[in-house]
Amino acid sequence: MVTKVIALSKDNRAAALKEAGKIIKAGGLVAFPTETVYGLGGDALNPASAKKIYEAKGRPSDNPLIVHIAEMEALPSIVEEVTEEAKRLASLFWPGPLTMILKKSARVPYETTGGLDTVAVRMPVHDVALDFIEAAGGYVAAPSANRSGRPSPTTAAYVAEDMEGRIEMILDGGQATLGLESTIVDLTVEPPMLLRPGFVTMDMLSVALGEVGVDETLLRGDSGQAPKAPGMKYRHYAPKGELIIVRGKTEAVTACINERLREGRRINKKTGVITSEETLGYYDADARYSLGKKGSAKAAAERLYRILRECDDEGVELILSECPDGAGVGAAVMNRLLKAAGYHIIDV
Ligand code: AMP
Ligand code: MG
């Protein structure tokens, strides 16, 4: 299959979205930009499309897909009930980076939900995503457009690296501005439960809903439980090199990381560090990557997946990372970084 890559401009936008919509309606796959990361879209109501998505990603089919909609009117027919909580969250955070889990209606095939009786739904805020979903018939199932096990793609070029030859089309709408996947909240349990942290933070959810539980597996690798979002059990976002996070006071962290880097070099490993802008110069490594200014979770979120891909591209074998601030949106950054590191964290 030849993958058509279209760089969207004012002039070609309408025609490209129409063509992309036709591909989806015919059962094909199109990668498209959203504000979080690039999505790999197929018709959410067509079982064959869901199967194709799993194949293209190399993803196990027990891992459910998120159904993307473009307007609130699209919601009632794919869920058993639009609950009060769902209405409240939608009015506050949709369109935006929040995915809600609700009981599914018969209209949604089990292929899309990985065999579950619940369905994950999100309304993105990206204008290309919204117009594409409309053109595609209103229901686009889309996981992140990476091959399983690779970091989620934040640019069309990264999508092409993973998906060239596997899907019909890639819509290039520039860089995904947020850079991390949506927050996922399960509204089918009492109290509602956070399954994946993101830009809609725990605090924001609590203000809207009152008590909100947290899936215990989120911040620890050793809870002994299966994550509630099936996809969270896979070792996602992993760079090829070994990644270790070091947490503590700046001086101790710097000393520990530099010691580890020296050890790595002694055995001829290519080394890398992931640090704040301010401390980038403290380290002696073959490759240095900045997550942005200390405490800026937004900058870190935008850069993290690109950095992990660059580590692979540059063949870095040992990566030491400072521990970013985990408050607010930082919780999402920490969650992805911990997963990438296989929960390997050293406290100093
Ligand atoms: P991705 O689209 O790559 O961000 O992956 C979608 C995430 O949503 C995965 O972690 C899924 O396990 C999760 N998810 C989708 N549908 C459900 C559902 N019905 N219940 C729980 N988690 C879900
Ligand atoms: Mg993903």
Tab-separated table of C-alpha atoms and ligand atoms in Angstrom:
chain	number	residue	atom	x	y	z
A	1	MET	CA	0.000	0.000	0.000
A	2	VAL	CA	1.246	3.481	-0.818
A	3	THR	CA	0.539	5.930	1.990
A	4	LYS	CA	-0.526	9.337	0.735
A	5	VAL	CA	0.882	12.103	2.932
A	6	ILE	CA	-0.913	15.441	2.599
A	7	ALA	CA	0.555	18.593	4.139
A	8	LEU	CA	-2.594	20.587	4.809
A	9	SER	CA	-2.806	24.169	3.580
A	10	LYS	CA	-5.620	26.666	3.171
A	11	ASP	CA	-5.936	25.685	-0.478
A	12	ASN	CA	-6.038	21.879	-0.236
A	13	ARG	CA	-7.740	21.510	3.164
A	14	ALA	CA	-11.359	21.022	2.060
A	15	ALA	CA	-10.515	18.556	-0.710
A	16	ALA	CA	-8.075	16.605	1.475
A	17	LEU	CA	-10.573	16.229	4.320
A	18	LYS	CA	-13.245	15.085	1.880
A	19	GLU	CA	-10.891	12.462	0.448
A	20	ALA	CA	-9.869	11.365	3.953
A	21	GLY	CA	-13.527	11.046	4.966
A	22	LYS	CA	-14.205	8.832	1.939
A	23	ILE	CA	-11.326	6.535	2.877
A	24	ILE	CA	-12.762	6.054	6.375
A	25	LYS	CA	-16.285	5.420	5.048
A	26	ALA	CA	-14.831	2.794	2.691
A	27	GLY	CA	-13.201	1.000	5.643
A	28	GLY	CA	-9.671	2.406	5.263
A	29	LEU	CA	-7.340	4.121	7.737
A	30	VAL	CA	-6.195	7.760	7.988
A	31	ALA	CA	-3.777	9.249	10.526
A	32	PHE	CA	-4.793	12.744	11.609
A	33	PRO	CA	-3.581	15.477	13.961
A	34	THR	CA	-5.230	16.183	17.296
A	35	GLU	CA	-4.155	18.515	20.103
A	36	THR	CA	-2.793	15.583	22.153
A	37	VAL	CA	-0.922	13.324	19.689
A	38	TYR	CA	-1.585	12.035	16.151
A	39	GLY	CA	-4.434	9.516	15.925
A	40	LEU	CA	-4.785	6.477	13.661
A	41	GLY	CA	-8.389	6.724	12.532
A	42	GLY	CA	-10.871	4.177	11.237
A	43	ASP	CA	-14.684	3.924	11.219
A	44	ALA	CA	-15.602	3.230	14.861
A	45	LEU	CA	-18.843	1.523	13.873
A	46	ASN	CA	-17.218	-0.849	11.371
A	47	PRO	CA	-15.724	-3.996	12.971
A	48	ALA	CA	-13.407	-4.549	9.999
A	49	SER	CA	-11.897	-1.072	10.455
A	50	ALA	CA	-11.105	-1.756	14.097
A	51	LYS	CA	-9.332	-4.969	13.086
A	52	LYS	CA	-7.273	-3.046	10.536
A	53	ILE	CA	-6.224	-0.542	13.205
A	54	TYR	CA	-4.931	-3.342	15.436
A	55	GLU	CA	-3.034	-4.832	12.500
A	56	ALA	CA	-1.458	-1.538	11.437
A	57	LYS	CA	-0.337	-0.773	15.000
A	58	GLY	CA	0.751	-4.324	15.776
A	59	ARG	CA	-1.456	-3.889	18.820
A	60	PRO	CA	-3.147	-6.707	20.759
A	61	SER	CA	-6.879	-6.671	20.025
A	62	ASP	CA	-7.858	-6.730	23.703
A	63	ASN	CA	-6.742	-3.110	23.867
A	64	PRO	CA	-9.809	-0.920	23.249
A	65	LEU	CA	-9.864	2.133	20.970
A	66	ILE	CA	-11.073	5.641	21.778
A	67	VAL	CA	-14.091	6.768	19.738
A	68	HIS	CA	-13.694	10.377	18.584
A	69	ILE	CA	-16.769	12.525	17.968
A	70	ALA	CA	-17.138	16.089	16.715
A	71	GLU	CA	-20.373	17.204	18.392
A	72	MET	CA	-22.370	16.439	21.522
A	73	GLU	CA	-25.332	15.244	19.411
A	74	ALA	CA	-23.222	12.264	18.333
A	75	LEU	CA	-22.898	10.901	21.879
A	76	PRO	CA	-26.349	9.470	22.812
A	77	SER	CA	-26.471	6.811	20.101
A	78	ILE	CA	-23.166	5.158	21.079
A	79	VAL	CA	-23.700	5.012	24.852
A	80	GLU	CA	-26.363	3.427	27.035
A	81	GLU	CA	-26.947	6.720	28.832
A	82	VAL	CA	-25.435	10.198	28.807
A	83	THR	CA	-25.105	10.465	32.578
A	84	GLU	CA	-25.198	13.729	34.557
A	85	GLU	CA	-21.484	13.352	35.241
A	86	ALA	CA	-20.771	12.929	31.538
A	87	LYS	CA	-22.819	16.048	30.735
A	88	ARG	CA	-20.933	18.045	33.355
A	89	LEU	CA	-17.502	16.922	32.181
A	90	ALA	CA	-18.441	17.517	28.543
A	91	SER	CA	-19.614	21.038	29.271
A	92	LEU	CA	-16.364	21.798	31.112
A	93	PHE	CA	-13.718	19.971	29.082
A	94	TRP	CA	-15.074	19.143	25.608
A	95	PRO	CA	-13.845	19.737	23.048
A	96	GLY	CA	-10.517	18.924	24.694
A	97	PRO	CA	-8.041	16.347	25.999
A	98	LEU	CA	-10.455	14.291	28.112
A	99	THR	CA	-11.670	10.748	27.373
A	100	MET	CA	-14.708	9.403	29.254
A	101	ILE	CA	-15.543	5.735	29.694
A	102	LEU	CA	-19.284	5.085	29.512
A	103	LYS	CA	-21.492	2.012	29.020
A	104	LYS	CA	-21.679	1.321	25.292
A	105	SER	CA	-24.818	0.955	23.181
A	106	ALA	CA	-25.376	-1.915	20.755
A	107	ARG	CA	-24.247	0.375	17.929
A	108	VAL	CA	-20.609	0.123	18.949
A	109	PRO	CA	-19.010	-3.160	17.886
A	110	TYR	CA	-16.977	-5.205	20.377
A	111	GLU	CA	-14.056	-5.039	17.967
A	112	THR	CA	-13.803	-1.317	18.774
A	113	THR	CA	-14.067	-1.781	22.547
A	114	GLY	CA	-11.722	-4.763	22.796
A	115	GLY	CA	-14.640	-6.954	23.906
A	116	LEU	CA	-15.734	-4.597	26.709
A	117	ASP	CA	-19.305	-3.413	27.408
A	118	THR	CA	-17.925	0.089	27.913
A	119	VAL	CA	-16.716	2.601	25.344
A	120	ALA	CA	-14.112	5.360	25.562
A	121	VAL	CA	-15.249	8.644	23.959
A	122	ARG	CA	-13.457	11.918	23.307
A	123	MET	CA	-14.199	15.144	21.445
A	124	PRO	CA	-10.860	16.670	20.382
A	125	VAL	CA	-10.411	20.438	20.088
A	126	HIS	CA	-8.146	20.426	17.008
A	127	ASP	CA	-9.992	21.972	14.040
A	128	VAL	CA	-8.572	19.495	11.499
A	129	ALA	CA	-9.578	16.580	13.736
A	130	LEU	CA	-13.117	17.927	14.118
A	131	ASP	CA	-13.649	18.530	10.392
A	132	PHE	CA	-12.114	15.152	9.556
A	133	ILE	CA	-14.446	13.343	11.988
A	134	GLU	CA	-17.449	15.092	10.378
A	135	ALA	CA	-16.267	14.149	6.896
A	136	ALA	CA	-15.745	10.552	8.048
A	137	GLY	CA	-19.334	10.125	9.244
A	138	GLY	CA	-19.055	11.280	12.843
A	139	TYR	CA	-17.434	8.325	14.651
A	140	VAL	CA	-13.705	7.788	14.296
A	141	ALA	CA	-11.972	5.113	16.367
A	142	ALA	CA	-8.421	6.213	16.924
A	143	PRO	CA	-5.573	5.092	19.109
A	144	SER	CA	-2.269	6.948	18.896
A	145	ALA	CA	-0.715	6.548	15.428
A	146	ASN	CA	2.456	4.759	16.540
A	147	ARG	CA	3.491	1.143	16.177
A	148	SER	CA	2.803	-0.623	19.458
A	149	GLY	CA	5.629	-0.032	21.945
A	150	ARG	CA	6.879	3.185	20.295
A	151	PRO	CA	6.267	6.649	21.758
A	152	SER	CA	3.064	8.306	20.555
A	153	PRO	CA	3.771	10.488	17.489
A	154	THR	CA	3.657	14.262	17.889
A	155	THR	CA	4.396	15.056	14.217
A	156	ALA	CA	3.289	13.629	10.852
A	157	ALA	CA	6.908	12.664	10.142
A	158	TYR	CA	6.904	10.403	13.209
A	159	VAL	CA	3.610	8.875	12.050
A	160	ALA	CA	5.192	8.179	8.656
A	161	GLU	CA	8.185	6.485	10.331
A	162	ASP	CA	5.829	4.004	11.970
A	163	MET	CA	2.954	3.743	9.486
A	164	GLU	CA	4.328	4.241	5.944
A	165	GLY	CA	2.904	1.496	3.735
A	166	ARG	CA	0.407	0.359	6.378
A	167	ILE	CA	-2.368	2.953	6.057
A	168	GLU	CA	-4.033	4.852	3.209
A	169	MET	CA	-3.344	8.443	4.247
A	170	ILE	CA	-1.591	10.765	6.689
A	171	LEU	CA	-2.992	14.270	7.201
A	172	ASP	CA	-0.095	16.540	8.197
A	173	GLY	CA	-1.448	19.349	10.365
A	174	GLY	CA	1.840	20.300	12.023
A	175	GLN	CA	3.041	19.576	15.540
A	176	ALA	CA	0.596	18.244	18.151
A	177	THR	CA	0.612	21.097	20.634
A	178	LEU	CA	0.043	19.223	23.922
A	179	GLY	CA	2.211	16.193	23.199
A	180	LEU	CA	0.725	13.650	25.637
A	181	GLU	CA	-2.399	11.507	25.301
A	182	SER	CA	-5.760	12.484	26.793
A	183	THR	CA	-6.772	12.082	30.423
A	184	ILE	CA	-9.003	8.991	30.781
A	185	VAL	CA	-11.742	8.905	33.430
A	186	ASP	CA	-14.041	5.927	33.982
A	187	LEU	CA	-17.603	7.083	34.696
A	188	THR	CA	-19.016	3.554	34.954
A	189	VAL	CA	-17.710	3.083	38.490
A	190	GLU	CA	-18.597	4.813	41.758
A	191	PRO	CA	-16.729	7.050	42.507
A	192	PRO	CA	-15.408	7.843	39.012
A	193	MET	CA	-11.824	6.693	38.500
A	194	LEU	CA	-8.834	8.282	36.808
A	195	LEU	CA	-7.297	5.644	34.522
A	196	ARG	CA	-4.686	7.781	32.767
A	197	PRO	CA	-3.419	11.232	33.839
A	198	GLY	CA	-3.299	14.023	31.245
A	199	PHE	CA	-3.933	17.727	30.766
A	200	VAL	CA	-7.270	17.563	32.532
A	201	THR	CA	-5.771	17.016	35.968
A	202	MET	CA	-6.987	15.149	39.023
A	203	ASP	CA	-7.747	18.509	40.690
A	204	MET	CA	-9.862	19.642	37.759
A	205	LEU	CA	-11.807	16.352	37.787
A	206	SER	CA	-12.348	16.546	41.549
A	207	VAL	CA	-13.748	20.065	41.323
A	208	ALA	CA	-16.219	18.859	38.692
A	209	LEU	CA	-17.155	15.483	40.191
A	210	GLY	CA	-16.350	15.471	43.891
A	211	GLU	CA	-14.566	12.300	44.951
A	212	VAL	CA	-12.489	10.694	42.191
A	213	GLY	CA	-10.513	7.471	42.635
A	214	VAL	CA	-7.167	6.744	41.025
A	215	ASP	CA	-6.155	3.522	39.353
A	216	GLU	CA	-3.434	2.385	41.746
A	217	THR	CA	-1.286	0.988	38.992
A	218	LEU	CA	-0.654	4.464	37.587
A	219	LEU	CA	2.374	5.522	39.568
A	220	ARG	CA	3.835	2.163	40.551
A	221	GLY	CA	5.006	-0.858	38.655
A	222	ASP	CA	4.691	-3.223	41.599
A	223	SER	CA	1.066	-2.854	42.692
A	224	GLY	CA	0.408	-6.433	41.582
A	225	GLN	CA	-2.857	-5.339	39.935
A	226	ALA	CA	-3.877	-5.141	36.297
A	227	PRO	CA	-4.424	-1.559	35.097
A	228	LYS	CA	-8.084	-0.654	34.585
A	229	ALA	CA	-7.339	0.783	31.132
A	230	PRO	CA	-6.194	-2.350	29.305
A	231	GLY	CA	-3.696	-0.387	27.221
A	232	MET	CA	-1.818	0.797	30.296
A	233	LYS	CA	-0.546	-2.716	30.986
A	234	TYR	CA	1.742	-2.747	27.971
A	235	ARG	CA	5.238	-1.364	28.285
A	236	HIS	CA	4.462	1.643	26.143
A	237	TYR	CA	6.627	4.589	25.300
A	238	ALA	CA	9.853	2.700	25.795
A	239	PRO	CA	13.065	3.907	24.178
A	240	LYS	CA	15.465	1.195	23.001
A	241	GLY	CA	18.174	2.267	25.472
A	242	GLU	CA	18.018	1.766	29.245
A	243	LEU	CA	16.303	4.723	30.931
A	244	ILE	CA	16.798	5.524	34.621
A	245	ILE	CA	15.163	8.393	36.537
A	246	VAL	CA	17.046	10.009	39.435
A	247	ARG	CA	15.034	11.894	42.070
A	248	GLY	CA	16.237	14.146	44.899
A	249	LYS	CA	17.952	17.487	45.597
A	250	THR	CA	19.725	19.021	42.590
A	251	GLU	CA	23.272	18.526	43.855
A	252	ALA	CA	22.764	14.881	44.765
A	253	VAL	CA	20.936	14.204	41.483
A	254	THR	CA	23.721	15.811	39.435
A	255	ALA	CA	26.382	13.791	41.248
A	256	CYS	CA	24.483	10.520	40.873
A	257	ILE	CA	23.716	11.034	37.187
A	258	ASN	CA	27.294	12.022	36.323
A	259	GLU	CA	28.611	8.966	38.179
A	260	ARG	CA	26.248	6.685	36.234
A	261	LEU	CA	27.231	8.372	32.971
A	262	ARG	CA	30.924	7.785	33.723
A	263	GLU	CA	30.208	4.124	34.434
A	264	GLY	CA	28.302	3.846	31.167
A	265	ARG	CA	31.101	5.394	29.158
A	266	ARG	CA	33.658	3.120	30.788
A	267	ILE	CA	31.882	0.181	29.158
A	268	ASN	CA	31.583	2.080	25.867
A	269	LYS	CA	27.892	2.874	26.046
A	270	LYS	CA	26.529	5.872	24.208
A	271	THR	CA	25.072	8.035	26.964
A	272	GLY	CA	22.278	10.598	27.168
A	273	VAL	CA	20.660	12.849	29.777
A	274	ILE	CA	17.181	14.310	30.020
A	275	THR	CA	17.231	17.432	32.207
A	276	SER	CA	15.720	20.836	32.827
A	277	GLU	CA	16.911	23.756	30.681
A	278	GLU	CA	18.697	25.205	33.712
A	279	THR	CA	20.749	22.103	34.524
A	280	LEU	CA	21.533	20.920	30.972
A	281	GLY	CA	25.119	22.123	31.305
A	282	TYR	CA	25.781	20.166	34.515
A	283	TYR	CA	26.130	16.850	32.733
A	284	ASP	CA	28.815	15.187	30.713
A	285	ALA	CA	26.939	12.966	28.240
A	286	ASP	CA	27.103	12.161	24.528
A	287	ALA	CA	23.585	13.535	23.997
A	288	ARG	CA	21.706	16.072	26.133
A	289	TYR	CA	17.977	16.739	25.939
A	290	SER	CA	16.107	19.562	27.649
A	291	LEU	CA	12.564	19.133	28.949
A	292	GLY	CA	12.296	22.928	29.167
A	293	LYS	CA	12.367	25.270	32.144
A	294	LYS	CA	12.231	23.647	35.596
A	295	GLY	CA	8.647	23.231	36.730
A	296	SER	CA	7.123	23.773	33.264
A	297	ALA	CA	5.081	20.607	32.860
A	298	LYS	CA	3.591	21.942	29.623
A	299	ALA	CA	6.997	22.236	27.987
A	300	ALA	CA	7.978	18.795	29.282
A	301	ALA	CA	4.769	17.244	27.934
A	302	GLU	CA	5.327	18.775	24.519
A	303	ARG	CA	8.922	17.532	24.304
A	304	LEU	CA	8.973	14.141	26.031
A	305	TYR	CA	7.968	11.820	23.167
A	306	ARG	CA	10.202	13.628	20.682
A	307	ILE	CA	13.133	13.217	23.053
A	308	LEU	CA	12.447	9.495	23.483
A	309	ARG	CA	12.365	9.050	19.695
A	310	GLU	CA	15.566	11.069	19.300
A	311	CYS	CA	17.290	8.833	21.857
A	312	ASP	CA	16.457	5.889	19.576
A	313	ASP	CA	17.440	7.713	16.389
A	314	GLU	CA	20.797	8.669	17.870
A	315	GLY	CA	21.440	5.193	19.248
A	316	VAL	CA	21.687	6.264	22.895
A	317	GLU	CA	22.132	3.136	25.037
A	318	LEU	CA	22.031	4.563	28.555
A	319	ILE	CA	19.741	7.478	29.417
A	320	LEU	CA	19.667	9.199	32.802
A	321	SER	CA	16.779	11.543	33.495
A	322	GLU	CA	16.156	14.112	36.184
A	323	CYS	CA	12.764	13.717	37.831
A	324	PRO	CA	10.365	16.422	36.624
A	325	ASP	CA	7.881	18.079	38.968
A	326	GLY	CA	4.889	15.731	39.286
A	327	ALA	CA	2.187	18.215	40.330
A	328	GLY	CA	-0.831	19.014	38.114
A	329	VAL	CA	-0.070	18.283	34.443
A	330	GLY	CA	3.311	17.066	35.707
A	331	ALA	CA	1.541	13.895	36.906
A	332	ALA	CA	0.932	12.984	33.257
A	333	VAL	CA	4.580	13.631	32.370
A	334	MET	CA	5.760	11.530	35.323
A	335	ASN	CA	3.375	8.694	34.440
A	336	ARG	CA	4.707	8.464	30.848
A	337	LEU	CA	8.338	8.866	31.930
A	338	LEU	CA	7.975	6.155	34.603
A	339	LYS	CA	6.485	3.777	32.049
A	340	ALA	CA	9.267	4.559	29.590
A	341	ALA	CA	11.783	3.760	32.338
A	342	GLY	CA	10.010	0.533	33.297
A	343	TYR	CA	9.524	2.242	36.700
A	344	HIS	CA	13.306	2.325	37.275
A	345	ILE	CA	13.791	5.262	39.633
A	346	ILE	CA	16.680	5.978	42.020
A	347	ASP	CA	16.105	8.165	45.089
A	348	VAL	CA	19.174	10.068	46.244
B	1	AMP	P1	-4.476	5.333	22.890
B	1	AMP	O1	-5.556	5.662	21.962
B	1	AMP	O2	-3.275	4.756	22.230
B	1	AMP	O3	-4.176	6.495	23.772
B	1	AMP	O4	-5.031	4.180	23.802
B	1	AMP	C1	-6.344	4.226	24.292
B	1	AMP	C2	-6.345	3.972	25.762
B	1	AMP	O5	-7.697	4.012	26.243
B	1	AMP	C3	-5.798	2.615	26.116
B	1	AMP	O6	-4.977	2.696	27.244
B	1	AMP	C4	-7.069	1.831	26.391
B	1	AMP	O7	-6.834	0.725	27.223
B	1	AMP	C5	-7.992	2.870	27.017
B	1	AMP	N1	-9.403	2.517	26.864
B	1	AMP	C6	-10.121	2.571	25.726
B	1	AMP	N2	-11.384	2.111	25.928
B	1	AMP	C7	-11.461	1.764	27.228
B	1	AMP	C8	-12.505	1.218	28.050
B	1	AMP	N3	-13.709	0.932	27.554
B	1	AMP	N4	-12.222	0.974	29.350
B	1	AMP	C9	-11.013	1.263	29.857
B	1	AMP	N5	-9.992	1.779	29.116
B	1	AMP	C10	-10.200	2.033	27.828
B	2	MG	MG	-1.118	4.841	22.470
